Short mmCIF file of C-alpha atoms in Angstrom, two decimals:
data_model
loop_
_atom_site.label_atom_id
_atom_site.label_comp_id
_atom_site.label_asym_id
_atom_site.label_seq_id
_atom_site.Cartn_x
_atom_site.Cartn_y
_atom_site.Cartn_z
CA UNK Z 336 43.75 11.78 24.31
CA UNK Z 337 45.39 10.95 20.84
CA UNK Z 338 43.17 7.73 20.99
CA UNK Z 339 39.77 10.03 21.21
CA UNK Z 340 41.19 12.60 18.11
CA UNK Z 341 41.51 9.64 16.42
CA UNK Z 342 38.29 8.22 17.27
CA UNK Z 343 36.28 11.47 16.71
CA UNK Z 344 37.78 11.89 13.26
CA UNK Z 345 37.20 8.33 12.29
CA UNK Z 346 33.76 8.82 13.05
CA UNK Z 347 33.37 12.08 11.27
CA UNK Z 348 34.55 10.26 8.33
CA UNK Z 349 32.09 7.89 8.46
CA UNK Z 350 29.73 10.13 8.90
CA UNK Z 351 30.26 12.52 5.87
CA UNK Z 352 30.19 9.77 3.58
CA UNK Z 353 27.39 7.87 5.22
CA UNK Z 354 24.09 8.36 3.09
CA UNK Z 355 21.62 8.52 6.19
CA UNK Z 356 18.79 6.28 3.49
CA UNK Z 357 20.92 3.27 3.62
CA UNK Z 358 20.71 3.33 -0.32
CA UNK Z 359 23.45 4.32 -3.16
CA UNK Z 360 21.70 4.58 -5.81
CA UNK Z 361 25.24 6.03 -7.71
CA UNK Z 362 25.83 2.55 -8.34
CA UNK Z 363 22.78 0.86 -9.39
CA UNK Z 364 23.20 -1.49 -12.27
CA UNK Z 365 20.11 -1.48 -14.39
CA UNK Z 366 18.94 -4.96 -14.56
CA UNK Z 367 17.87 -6.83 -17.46
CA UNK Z 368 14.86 -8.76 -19.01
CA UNK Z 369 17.42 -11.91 -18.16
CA UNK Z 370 17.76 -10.55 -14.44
CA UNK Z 371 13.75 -10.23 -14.37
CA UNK Z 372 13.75 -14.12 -15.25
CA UNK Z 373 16.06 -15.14 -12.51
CA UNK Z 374 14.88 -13.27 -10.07
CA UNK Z 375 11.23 -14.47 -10.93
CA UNK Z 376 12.17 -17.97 -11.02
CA UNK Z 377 13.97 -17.69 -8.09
CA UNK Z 378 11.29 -15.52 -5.96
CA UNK Z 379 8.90 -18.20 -6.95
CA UNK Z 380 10.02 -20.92 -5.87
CA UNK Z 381 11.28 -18.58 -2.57
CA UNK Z 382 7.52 -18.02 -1.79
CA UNK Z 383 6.03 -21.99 -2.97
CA UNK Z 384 4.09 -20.25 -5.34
CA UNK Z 385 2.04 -22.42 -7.72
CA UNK Z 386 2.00 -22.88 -11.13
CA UNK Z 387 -0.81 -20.79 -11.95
CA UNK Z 388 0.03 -17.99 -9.89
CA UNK Z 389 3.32 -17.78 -11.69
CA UNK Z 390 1.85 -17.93 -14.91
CA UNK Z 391 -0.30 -14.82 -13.78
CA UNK Z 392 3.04 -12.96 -12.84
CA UNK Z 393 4.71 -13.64 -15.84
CA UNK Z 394 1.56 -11.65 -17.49
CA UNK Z 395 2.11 -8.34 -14.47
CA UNK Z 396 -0.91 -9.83 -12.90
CA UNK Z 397 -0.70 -10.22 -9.59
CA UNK Z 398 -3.28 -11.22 -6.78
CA UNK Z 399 -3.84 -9.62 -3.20
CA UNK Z 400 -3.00 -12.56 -1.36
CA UNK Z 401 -0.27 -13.55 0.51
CA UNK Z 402 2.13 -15.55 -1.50
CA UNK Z 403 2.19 -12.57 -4.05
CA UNK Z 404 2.74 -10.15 -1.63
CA UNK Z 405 6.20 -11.94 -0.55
CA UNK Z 406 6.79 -12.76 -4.10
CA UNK Z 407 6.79 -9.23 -4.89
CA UNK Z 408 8.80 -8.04 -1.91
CA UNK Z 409 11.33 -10.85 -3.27
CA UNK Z 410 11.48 -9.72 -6.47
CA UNK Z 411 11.77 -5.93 -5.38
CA UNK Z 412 14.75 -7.37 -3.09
CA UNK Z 413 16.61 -8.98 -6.04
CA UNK Z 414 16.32 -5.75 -8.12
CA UNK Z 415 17.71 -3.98 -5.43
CA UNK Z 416 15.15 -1.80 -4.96
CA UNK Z 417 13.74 -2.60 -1.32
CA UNK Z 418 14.68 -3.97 1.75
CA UNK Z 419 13.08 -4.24 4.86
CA UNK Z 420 14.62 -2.14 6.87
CA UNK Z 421 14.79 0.92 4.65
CA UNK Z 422 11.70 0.06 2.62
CA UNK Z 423 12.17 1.68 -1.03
CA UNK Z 424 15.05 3.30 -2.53
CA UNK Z 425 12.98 5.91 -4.83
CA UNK Z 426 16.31 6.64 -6.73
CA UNK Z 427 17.06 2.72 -7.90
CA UNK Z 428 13.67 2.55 -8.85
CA UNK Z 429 13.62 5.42 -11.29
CA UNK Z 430 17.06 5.00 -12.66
CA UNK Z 431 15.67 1.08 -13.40
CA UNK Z 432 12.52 2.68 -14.85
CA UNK Z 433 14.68 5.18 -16.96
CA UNK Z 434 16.99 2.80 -18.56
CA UNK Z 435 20.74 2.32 -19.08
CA UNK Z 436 22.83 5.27 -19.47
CA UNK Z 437 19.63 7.93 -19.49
CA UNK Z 438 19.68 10.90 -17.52
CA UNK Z 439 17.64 10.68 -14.57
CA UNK Z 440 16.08 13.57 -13.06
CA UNK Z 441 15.31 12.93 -9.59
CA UNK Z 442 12.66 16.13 -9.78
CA UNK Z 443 10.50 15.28 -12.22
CA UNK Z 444 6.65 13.62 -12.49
CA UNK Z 445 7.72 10.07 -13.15
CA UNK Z 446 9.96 10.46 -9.60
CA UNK Z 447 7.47 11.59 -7.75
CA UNK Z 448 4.45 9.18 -8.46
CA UNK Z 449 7.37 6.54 -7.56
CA UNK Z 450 8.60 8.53 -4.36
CA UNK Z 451 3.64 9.11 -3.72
CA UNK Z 452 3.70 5.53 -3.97
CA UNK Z 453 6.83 4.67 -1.56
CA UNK Z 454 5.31 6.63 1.05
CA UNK Z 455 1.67 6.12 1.06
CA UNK Z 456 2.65 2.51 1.71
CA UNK Z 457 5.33 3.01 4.52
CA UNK Z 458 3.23 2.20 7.02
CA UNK Z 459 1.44 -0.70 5.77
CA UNK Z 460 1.65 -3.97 8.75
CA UNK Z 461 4.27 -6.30 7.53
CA UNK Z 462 7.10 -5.98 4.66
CA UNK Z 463 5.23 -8.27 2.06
CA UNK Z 464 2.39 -6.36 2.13
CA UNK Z 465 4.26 -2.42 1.68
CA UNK Z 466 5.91 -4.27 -0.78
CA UNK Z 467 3.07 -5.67 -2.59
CA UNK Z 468 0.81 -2.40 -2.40
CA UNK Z 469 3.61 -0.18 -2.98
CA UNK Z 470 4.81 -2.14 -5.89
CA UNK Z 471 1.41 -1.96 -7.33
CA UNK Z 472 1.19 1.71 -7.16
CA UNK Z 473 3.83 2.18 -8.92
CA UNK Z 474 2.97 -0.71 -11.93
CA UNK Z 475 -0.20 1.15 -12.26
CA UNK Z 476 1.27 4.31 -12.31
CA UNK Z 477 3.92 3.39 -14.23
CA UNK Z 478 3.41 -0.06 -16.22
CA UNK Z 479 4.67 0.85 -19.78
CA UNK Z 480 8.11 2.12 -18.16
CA UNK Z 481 8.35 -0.89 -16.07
CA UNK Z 482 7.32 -3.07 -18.75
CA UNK Z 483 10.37 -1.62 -20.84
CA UNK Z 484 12.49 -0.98 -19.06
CA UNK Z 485 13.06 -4.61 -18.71
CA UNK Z 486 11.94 -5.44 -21.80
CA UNK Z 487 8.99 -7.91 -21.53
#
């Protein structure tokens, strides 16, 4: 019986601090123009993507076609801002967009074209593309913050 007290309050530990998204957005380190670099190089070569198409990323162009799509879902991955089994953390996404030590309120416009964009893509057929369409929602939503905020 002590065993299943034991148990039970274990679990309801784990539990209360469990955050039911799978995201912790608390401690999300803003990345930098540096961290965009890596990650780009990186993704890149990831996906086997070819000169050209890299040269078109490095200019926020970005084709519909299928090594994109996985480049961006890579990218997205590094940032911290998607994964595949909890698709987009809305939260790490607009702290990212907001910047380094600014306030972020979770409420306002900017949050909820990146939350309208998260969602109307959920559903999409595989993870490269919800990551490719979603991501482009919210770059043309949204292209100036994410343009600055790592400071292209």
């Amino acid at each position: 019986m002590k065993v299943l007290i034991v148990l039970l309050l274990g679990l309801t530990f784990v539990l209360a601090d469990h955050d039911h998204s799978g995201h912790h957005h608390e401690n999300y380190v803003v990345k930098t123009h540096d961290d965009l670099v890596t990650y780009r190089a990186f993704c890149a070569d990831k996906v086997h993507a070819g000169e050209e198409l890299v040269e078109k990323y490095k200019r926020w162009q970005f084709p519909d076609d299928a090594v994109t799509h996985c480049y961006l879902e890579c990218v997205f991955q590094k940032f911290g801002f998607y994964d595949t089994e909890h698709g987009f953390d809305v939260h790490k996404i607009h702290v990212q967009l907001a910047g380094a030590g600014a306030e972020v309120n979770h409420s306002d416009e900017t949050h909820q074209k990146i939350a309208h964009c998260a969602e109307s893509h959920s559903k999409d057929a595989d993870s490269c593309s919800k990551a490719y369409h979603a991501g482009m929602c919210f770059l043309n939503s949204n292209l100036q913050l994410v343009q600055h905020s790592v400071k292209v």
